[in-house]
Short mmCIF file of C-alpha atoms and ligand atoms in Angstrom, two decimals:
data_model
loop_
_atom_site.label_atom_id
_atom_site.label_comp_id
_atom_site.label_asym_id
_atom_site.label_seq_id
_atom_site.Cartn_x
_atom_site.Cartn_y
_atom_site.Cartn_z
CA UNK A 798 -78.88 -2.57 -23.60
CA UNK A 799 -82.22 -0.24 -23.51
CA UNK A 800 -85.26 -1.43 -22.17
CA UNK A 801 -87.05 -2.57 -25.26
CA UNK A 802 -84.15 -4.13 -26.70
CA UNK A 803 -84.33 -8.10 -27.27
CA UNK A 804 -82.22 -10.87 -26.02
CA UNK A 805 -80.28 -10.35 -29.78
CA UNK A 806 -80.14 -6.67 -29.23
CA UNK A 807 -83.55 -6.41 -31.55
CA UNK A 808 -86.49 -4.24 -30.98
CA UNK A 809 -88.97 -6.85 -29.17
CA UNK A 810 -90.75 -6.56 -25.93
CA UNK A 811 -90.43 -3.75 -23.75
CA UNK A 812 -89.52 -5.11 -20.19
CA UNK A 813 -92.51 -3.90 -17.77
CA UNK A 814 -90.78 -1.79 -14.38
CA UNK A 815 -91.32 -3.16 -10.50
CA UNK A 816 -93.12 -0.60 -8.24
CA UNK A 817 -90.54 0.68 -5.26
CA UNK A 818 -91.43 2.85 -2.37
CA UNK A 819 -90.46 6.26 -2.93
CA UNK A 820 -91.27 8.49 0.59
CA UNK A 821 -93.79 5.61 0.87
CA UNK A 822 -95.91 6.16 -2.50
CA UNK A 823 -95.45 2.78 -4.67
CA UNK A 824 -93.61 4.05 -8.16
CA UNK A 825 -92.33 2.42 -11.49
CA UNK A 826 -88.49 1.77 -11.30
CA UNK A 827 -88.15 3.34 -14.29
CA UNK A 828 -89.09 6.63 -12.81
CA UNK A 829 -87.00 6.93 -10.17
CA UNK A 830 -83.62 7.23 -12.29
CA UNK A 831 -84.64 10.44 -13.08
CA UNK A 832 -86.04 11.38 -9.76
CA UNK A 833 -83.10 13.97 -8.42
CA UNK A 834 -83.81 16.19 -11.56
CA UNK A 835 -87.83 16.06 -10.96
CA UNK A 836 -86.38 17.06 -7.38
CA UNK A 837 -84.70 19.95 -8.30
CA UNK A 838 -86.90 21.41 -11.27
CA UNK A 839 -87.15 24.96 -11.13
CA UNK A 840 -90.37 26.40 -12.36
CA UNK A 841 -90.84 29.96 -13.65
CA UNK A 842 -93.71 32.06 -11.86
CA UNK A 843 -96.06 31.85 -15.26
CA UNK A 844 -95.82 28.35 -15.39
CA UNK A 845 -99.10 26.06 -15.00
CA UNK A 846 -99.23 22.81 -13.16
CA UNK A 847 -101.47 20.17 -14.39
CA UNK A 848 -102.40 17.36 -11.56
CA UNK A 849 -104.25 14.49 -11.55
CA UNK A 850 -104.51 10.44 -9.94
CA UNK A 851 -103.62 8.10 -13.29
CA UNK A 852 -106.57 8.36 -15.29
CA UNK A 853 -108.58 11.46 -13.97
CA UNK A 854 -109.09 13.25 -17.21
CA UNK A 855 -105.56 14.48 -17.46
CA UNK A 856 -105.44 14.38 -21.16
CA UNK A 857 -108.90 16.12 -21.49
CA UNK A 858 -107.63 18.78 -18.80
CA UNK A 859 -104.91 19.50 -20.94
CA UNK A 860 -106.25 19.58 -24.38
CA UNK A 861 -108.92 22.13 -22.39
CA UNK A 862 -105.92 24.18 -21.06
CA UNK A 863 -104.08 24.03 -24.32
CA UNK A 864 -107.00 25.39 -26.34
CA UNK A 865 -107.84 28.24 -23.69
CA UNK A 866 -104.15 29.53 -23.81
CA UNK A 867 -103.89 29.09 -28.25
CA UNK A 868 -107.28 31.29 -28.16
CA UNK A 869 -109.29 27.94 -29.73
CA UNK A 870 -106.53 27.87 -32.21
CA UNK A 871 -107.39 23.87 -33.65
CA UNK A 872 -104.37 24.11 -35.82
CA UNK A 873 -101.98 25.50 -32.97
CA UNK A 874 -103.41 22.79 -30.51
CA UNK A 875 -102.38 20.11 -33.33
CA UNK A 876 -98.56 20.97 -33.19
CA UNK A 877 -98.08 17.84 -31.78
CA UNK A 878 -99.10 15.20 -29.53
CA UNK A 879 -99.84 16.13 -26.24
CA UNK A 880 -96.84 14.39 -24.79
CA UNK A 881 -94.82 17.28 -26.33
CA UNK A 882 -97.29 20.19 -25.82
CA UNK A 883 -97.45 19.35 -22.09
CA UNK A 884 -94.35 17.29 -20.87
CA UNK A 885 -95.04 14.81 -17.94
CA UNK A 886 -92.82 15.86 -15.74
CA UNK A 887 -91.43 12.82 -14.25
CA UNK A 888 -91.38 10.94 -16.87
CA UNK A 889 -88.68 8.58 -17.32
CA UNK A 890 -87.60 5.36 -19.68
CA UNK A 891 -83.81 5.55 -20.38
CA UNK A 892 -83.06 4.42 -23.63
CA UNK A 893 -86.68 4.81 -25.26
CA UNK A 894 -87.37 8.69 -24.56
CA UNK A 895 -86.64 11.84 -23.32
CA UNK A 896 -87.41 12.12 -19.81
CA UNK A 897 -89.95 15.27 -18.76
CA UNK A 898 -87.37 17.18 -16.88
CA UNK A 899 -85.03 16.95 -20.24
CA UNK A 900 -88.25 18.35 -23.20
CA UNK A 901 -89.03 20.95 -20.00
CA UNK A 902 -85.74 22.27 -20.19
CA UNK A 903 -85.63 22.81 -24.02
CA UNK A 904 -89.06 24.44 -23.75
CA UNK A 905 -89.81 28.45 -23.25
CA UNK A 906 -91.52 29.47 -20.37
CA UNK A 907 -94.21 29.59 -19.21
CA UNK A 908 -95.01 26.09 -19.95
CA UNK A 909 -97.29 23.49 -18.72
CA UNK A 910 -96.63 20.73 -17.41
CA UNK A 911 -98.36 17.53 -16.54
CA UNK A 912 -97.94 15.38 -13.15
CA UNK A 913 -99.16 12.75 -11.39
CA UNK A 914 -97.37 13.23 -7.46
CA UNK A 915 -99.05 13.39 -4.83
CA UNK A 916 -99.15 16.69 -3.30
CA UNK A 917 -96.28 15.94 -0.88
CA UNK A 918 -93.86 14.75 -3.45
CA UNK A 919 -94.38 18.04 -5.85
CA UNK A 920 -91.13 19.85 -6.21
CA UNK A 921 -90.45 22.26 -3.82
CA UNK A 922 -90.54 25.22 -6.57
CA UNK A 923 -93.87 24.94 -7.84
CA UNK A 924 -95.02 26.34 -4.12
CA UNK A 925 -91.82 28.22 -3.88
CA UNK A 926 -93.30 30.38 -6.93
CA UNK A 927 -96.59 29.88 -6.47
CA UNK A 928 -97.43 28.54 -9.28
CA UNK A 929 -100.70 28.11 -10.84
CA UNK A 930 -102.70 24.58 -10.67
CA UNK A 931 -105.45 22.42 -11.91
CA UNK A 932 -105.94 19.30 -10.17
CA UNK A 933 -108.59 17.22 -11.51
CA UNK A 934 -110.21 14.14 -9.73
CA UNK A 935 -112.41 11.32 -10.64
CA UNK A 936 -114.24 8.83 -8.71
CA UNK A 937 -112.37 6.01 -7.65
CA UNK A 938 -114.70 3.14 -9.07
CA UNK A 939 -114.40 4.59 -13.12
CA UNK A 940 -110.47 5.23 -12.17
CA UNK A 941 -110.35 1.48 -11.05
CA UNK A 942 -111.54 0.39 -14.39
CA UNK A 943 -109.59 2.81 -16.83
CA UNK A 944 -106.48 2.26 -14.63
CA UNK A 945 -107.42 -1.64 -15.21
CA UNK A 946 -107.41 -1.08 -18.91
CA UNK A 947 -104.41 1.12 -19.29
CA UNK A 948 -102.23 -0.83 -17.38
CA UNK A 949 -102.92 -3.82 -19.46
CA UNK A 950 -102.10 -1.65 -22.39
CA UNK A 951 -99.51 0.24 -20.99
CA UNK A 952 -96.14 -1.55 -21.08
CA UNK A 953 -94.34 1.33 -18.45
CA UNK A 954 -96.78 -0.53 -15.76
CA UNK A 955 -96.68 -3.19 -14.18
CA UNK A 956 -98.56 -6.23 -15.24
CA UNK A 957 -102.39 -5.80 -13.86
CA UNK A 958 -102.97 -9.66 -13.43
CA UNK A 959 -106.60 -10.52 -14.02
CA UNK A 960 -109.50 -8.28 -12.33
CA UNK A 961 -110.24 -9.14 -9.57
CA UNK A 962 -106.42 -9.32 -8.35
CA UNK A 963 -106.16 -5.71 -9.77
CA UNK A 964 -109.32 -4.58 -7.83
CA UNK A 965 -107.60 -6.05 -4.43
CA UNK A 966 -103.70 -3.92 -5.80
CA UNK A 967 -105.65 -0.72 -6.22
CA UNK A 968 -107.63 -0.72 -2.63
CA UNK A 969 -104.62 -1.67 -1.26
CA UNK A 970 -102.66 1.18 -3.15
CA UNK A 971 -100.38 -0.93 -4.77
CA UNK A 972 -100.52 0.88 -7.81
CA UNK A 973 -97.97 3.14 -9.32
CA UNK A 974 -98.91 6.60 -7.51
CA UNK A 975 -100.20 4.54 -4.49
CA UNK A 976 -103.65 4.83 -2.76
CA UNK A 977 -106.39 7.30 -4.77
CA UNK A 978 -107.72 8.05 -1.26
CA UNK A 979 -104.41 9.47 0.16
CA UNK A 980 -104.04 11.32 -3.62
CA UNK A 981 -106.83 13.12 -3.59
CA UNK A 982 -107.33 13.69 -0.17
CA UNK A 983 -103.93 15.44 -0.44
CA UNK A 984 -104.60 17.70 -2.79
CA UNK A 985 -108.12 18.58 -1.65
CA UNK A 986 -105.86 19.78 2.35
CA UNK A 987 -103.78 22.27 0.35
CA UNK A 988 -106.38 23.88 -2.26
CA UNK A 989 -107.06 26.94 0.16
CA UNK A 990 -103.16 27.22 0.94
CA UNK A 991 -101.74 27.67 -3.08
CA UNK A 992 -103.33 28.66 -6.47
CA UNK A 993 -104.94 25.34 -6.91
CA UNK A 994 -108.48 25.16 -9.07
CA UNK A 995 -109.54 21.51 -7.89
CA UNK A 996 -112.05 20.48 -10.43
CA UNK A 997 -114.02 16.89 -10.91
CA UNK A 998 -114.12 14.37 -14.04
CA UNK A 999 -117.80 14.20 -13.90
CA UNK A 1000 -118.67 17.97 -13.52
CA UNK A 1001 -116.66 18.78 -16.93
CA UNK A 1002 -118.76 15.66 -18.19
CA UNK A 1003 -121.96 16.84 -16.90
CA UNK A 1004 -121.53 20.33 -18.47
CA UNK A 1005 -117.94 21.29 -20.08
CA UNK A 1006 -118.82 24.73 -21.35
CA UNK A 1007 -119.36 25.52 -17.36
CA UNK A 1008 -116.07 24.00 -16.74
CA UNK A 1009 -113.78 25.44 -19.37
CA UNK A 1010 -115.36 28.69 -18.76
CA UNK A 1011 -114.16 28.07 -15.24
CA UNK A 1012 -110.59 26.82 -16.32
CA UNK A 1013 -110.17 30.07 -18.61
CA UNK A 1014 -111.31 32.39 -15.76
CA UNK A 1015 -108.57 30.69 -13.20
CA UNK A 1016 -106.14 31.44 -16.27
CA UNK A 1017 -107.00 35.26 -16.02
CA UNK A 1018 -108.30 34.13 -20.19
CA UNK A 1019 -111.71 35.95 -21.08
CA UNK A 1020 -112.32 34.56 -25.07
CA UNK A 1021 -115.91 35.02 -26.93
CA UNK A 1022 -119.03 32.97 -26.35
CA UNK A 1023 -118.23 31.18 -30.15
CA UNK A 1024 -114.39 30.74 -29.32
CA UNK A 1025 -115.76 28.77 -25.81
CA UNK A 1026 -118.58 27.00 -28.07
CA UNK A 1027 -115.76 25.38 -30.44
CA UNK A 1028 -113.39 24.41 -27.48
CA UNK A 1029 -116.72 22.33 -26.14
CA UNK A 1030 -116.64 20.88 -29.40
CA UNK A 1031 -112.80 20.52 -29.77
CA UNK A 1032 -112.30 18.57 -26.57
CA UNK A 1033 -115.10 16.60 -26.67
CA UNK A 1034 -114.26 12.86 -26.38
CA UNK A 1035 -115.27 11.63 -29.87
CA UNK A 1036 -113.00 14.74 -31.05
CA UNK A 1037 -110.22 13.82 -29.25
CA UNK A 1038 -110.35 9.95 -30.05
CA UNK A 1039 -110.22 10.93 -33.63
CA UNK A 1040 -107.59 13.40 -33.46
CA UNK A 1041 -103.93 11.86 -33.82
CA UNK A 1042 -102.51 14.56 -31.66
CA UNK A 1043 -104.61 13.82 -28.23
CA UNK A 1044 -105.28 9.87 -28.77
CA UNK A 1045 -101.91 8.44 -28.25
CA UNK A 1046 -101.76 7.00 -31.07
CA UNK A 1047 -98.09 8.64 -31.73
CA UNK A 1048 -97.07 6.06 -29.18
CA UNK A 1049 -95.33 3.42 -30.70
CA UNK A 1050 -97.46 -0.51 -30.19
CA UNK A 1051 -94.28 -1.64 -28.25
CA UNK A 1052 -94.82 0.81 -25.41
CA UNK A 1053 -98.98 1.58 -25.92
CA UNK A 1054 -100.93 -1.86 -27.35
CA UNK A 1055 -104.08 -0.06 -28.57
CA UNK A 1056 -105.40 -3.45 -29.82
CA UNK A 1057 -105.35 -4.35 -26.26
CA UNK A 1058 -107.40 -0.96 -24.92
CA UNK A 1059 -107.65 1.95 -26.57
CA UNK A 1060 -105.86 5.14 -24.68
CA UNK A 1061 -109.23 7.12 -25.48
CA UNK A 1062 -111.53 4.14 -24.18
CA UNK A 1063 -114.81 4.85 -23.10
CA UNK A 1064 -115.05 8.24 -21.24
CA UNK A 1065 -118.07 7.83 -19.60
CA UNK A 1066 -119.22 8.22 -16.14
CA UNK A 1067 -120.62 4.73 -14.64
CA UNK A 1068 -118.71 2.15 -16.31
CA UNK A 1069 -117.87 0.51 -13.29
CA UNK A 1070 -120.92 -0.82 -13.09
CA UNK A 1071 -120.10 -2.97 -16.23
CA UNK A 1072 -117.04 -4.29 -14.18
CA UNK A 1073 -117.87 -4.84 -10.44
CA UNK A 1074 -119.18 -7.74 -8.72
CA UNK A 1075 -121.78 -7.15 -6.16
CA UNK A 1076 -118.71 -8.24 -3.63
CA UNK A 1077 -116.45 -6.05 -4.95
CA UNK A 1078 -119.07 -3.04 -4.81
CA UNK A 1079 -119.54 -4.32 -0.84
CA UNK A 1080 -115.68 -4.71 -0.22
CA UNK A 1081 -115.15 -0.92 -2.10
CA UNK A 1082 -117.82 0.63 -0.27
CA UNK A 1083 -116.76 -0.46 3.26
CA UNK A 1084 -112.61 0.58 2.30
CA UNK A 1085 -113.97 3.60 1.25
CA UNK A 1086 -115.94 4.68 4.09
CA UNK A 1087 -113.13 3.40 6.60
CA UNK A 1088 -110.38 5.71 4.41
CA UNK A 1089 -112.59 8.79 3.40
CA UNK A 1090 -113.81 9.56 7.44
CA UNK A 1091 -113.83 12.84 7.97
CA UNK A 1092 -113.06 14.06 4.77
CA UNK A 1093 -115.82 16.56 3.19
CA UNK A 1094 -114.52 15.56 -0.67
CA UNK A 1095 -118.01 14.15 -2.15
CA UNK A 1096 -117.51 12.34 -5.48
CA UNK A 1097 -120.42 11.34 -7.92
CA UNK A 1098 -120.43 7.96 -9.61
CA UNK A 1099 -122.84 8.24 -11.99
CA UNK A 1100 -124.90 11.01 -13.31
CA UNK A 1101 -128.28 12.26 -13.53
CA UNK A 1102 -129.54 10.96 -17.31
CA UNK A 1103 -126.38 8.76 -17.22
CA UNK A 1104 -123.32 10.21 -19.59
S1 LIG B 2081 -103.35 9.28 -17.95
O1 LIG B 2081 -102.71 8.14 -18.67
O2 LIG B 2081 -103.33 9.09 -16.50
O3 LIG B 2081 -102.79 10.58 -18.33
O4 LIG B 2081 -104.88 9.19 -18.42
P1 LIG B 2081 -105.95 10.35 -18.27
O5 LIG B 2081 -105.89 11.23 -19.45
O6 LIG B 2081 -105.89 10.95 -16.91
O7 LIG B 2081 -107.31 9.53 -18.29
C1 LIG B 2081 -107.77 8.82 -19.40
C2 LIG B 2081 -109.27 8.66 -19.21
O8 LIG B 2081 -109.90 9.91 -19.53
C3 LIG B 2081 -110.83 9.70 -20.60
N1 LIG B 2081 -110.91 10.89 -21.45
C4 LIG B 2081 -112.07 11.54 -21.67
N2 LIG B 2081 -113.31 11.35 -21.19
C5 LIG B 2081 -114.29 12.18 -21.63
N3 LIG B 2081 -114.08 13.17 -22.53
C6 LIG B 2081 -112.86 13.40 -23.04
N4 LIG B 2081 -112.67 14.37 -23.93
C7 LIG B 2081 -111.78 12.57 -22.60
N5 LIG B 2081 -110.45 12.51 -22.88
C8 LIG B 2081 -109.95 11.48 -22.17
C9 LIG B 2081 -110.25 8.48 -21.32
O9 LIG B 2081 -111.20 7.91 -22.18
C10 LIG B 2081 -109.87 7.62 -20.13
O10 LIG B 2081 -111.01 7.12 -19.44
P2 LIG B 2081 -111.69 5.69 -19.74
O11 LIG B 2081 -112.72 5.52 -18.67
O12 LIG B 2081 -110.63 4.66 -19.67
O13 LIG B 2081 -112.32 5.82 -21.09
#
């Protein structure tokens, strides 16, 4: 019996995975039976990695990257839903759909791919090839609240609980992915040591033609002023929560309830602020300072004219 199979063998709920340790970083179940081939992926020279913490702008990053490599191409970037332009590489849900590894394999290099591991867990031949890769980051108080929202919607998570239990799971890193400290901390060590462009949520927010222009130049891409213009305009997030191909909607209701939160929800920087208690701000700011010492990463949570 598959996973969203019902007690009569009928499509009903989907059953929602456990978190287990793997090398210490809490995952979904579900994940793990496909972990040997994430393991051993081999990745061609050319291809580009895409890396973020759940819920750091990972789909923007990759509509950006998509529409930088198809030369602001609309129609080429609407060949399909982002899960099959850029496969999430470990992926898994027997039963229900293709793991990453598997729509990898069918695809031509060089491809991109999307992940979520923590630095250490990355296949070894991503660094073995020296591969190309974008690893964008978010503040930890907006990913809180999106991560909130998504795993409520989100049937491949774990149930969130109410709030307030959720706020206590996520300092305490028991999340899928594990702590956001150790994530992005982890990425932040090795950006001098690989190709990595490590790039912030809020600075593509704050002014995305300075950030795609940045993204194209890391991908050696050098398109016109009007080709950038339209790519501002492409990805922007009232573009891509209208467009069927970057929204999720292609995700059946079973697996993605959009009428519980919408995948393309708010995309604003701030939003905690509609979601924290004074307590919770207190109890966040003292875990934060405690995990973040000595670490130079600075992270904005809100901007200047607030966006
Ligand atoms: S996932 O499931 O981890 O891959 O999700 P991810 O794509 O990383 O994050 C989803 C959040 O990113 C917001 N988003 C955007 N914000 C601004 N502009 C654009 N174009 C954009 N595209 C996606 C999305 O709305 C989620 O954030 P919240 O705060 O929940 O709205």
């Amino acid at each position: 019996m598959s996973r969203h199979d019902g007690p009569g063998g009928g499509s009903a709920e989907l059953q929602r995975p456990k978190l287990v340790p793997l090398h210490g970083v809490p995952m979904p179940d579900i994940f793990l039976e496909n972990w040997e081939a994430v393991e051993k992926f081999q990745a061609d020279p050319q291809d580009l990695l895409i890396a973020t913490y759940p819920k750091a702008g990972t789909t923007w990053v990759q509509e950006i990257v998509d529409f930088i490599l198809q030369d602001g191409d609309a129609d080429r970037c609407r060949r399909a839903p982002m899960d099959s332009r850029i496969p999430f590489l470990e992926f898994s849900c027997k039963g229900f759909h293709p793991p990453g590894t598997e729509l990898l394999a069918k695809m031509p290099s060089p491809k991109v791919i999307k992940t979520h591991l923590p630095f250490q867990l990355l296949p070894k031949s991503f660094l073995d090839q020296d591969c190309k890769m974008i690893y964008c980051a978010r503040n930890a108080k907006d990913i809180l609240v999106s991560y909130f929202h998504f795993d409520s919607m989100n049937k491949l998570q774990p149930e969130p609980g109410t709030w307030e239990e959720y706020f206590h799971k996520f300092l305490q890193g028991n999340v899928s992915y594990g702590l956001w400290h150790d994530h992005v901390k982890g990425w932040w060590e090795q950006k001098d040591k690989h190709p990595i462009l490590y790039i912030f949520y809020e600075d593509i927010k704050e002014d995305p033609r300075r950030e795609i222009v940045k993204v194209m130049r890391f991908l050696g891409k050098a398109l016109p002023d009007t080709v950038v213009d339209g790519i501002v305009q492409h990805t922007s997030f009232q573009s891509m929560k209208e467009n069927p191909m970057s929204n999720y909607t292609s995700v059946p209701a079973i697996v993605f309830d959009q009428t519980v939160s919408t995948f393309m929800r708010k995309g604003e920087v701030g939003d905690w602020k509609n979601h924290f208690t004074a307590a919770q701000d207190k109890a966040f700011e003292a875990d934060y300072v405690r995990r973040m010492k000595g670490c130079h990463l600075r992270f904005r949570t809100e901007l200047q004219g607030g966006q």
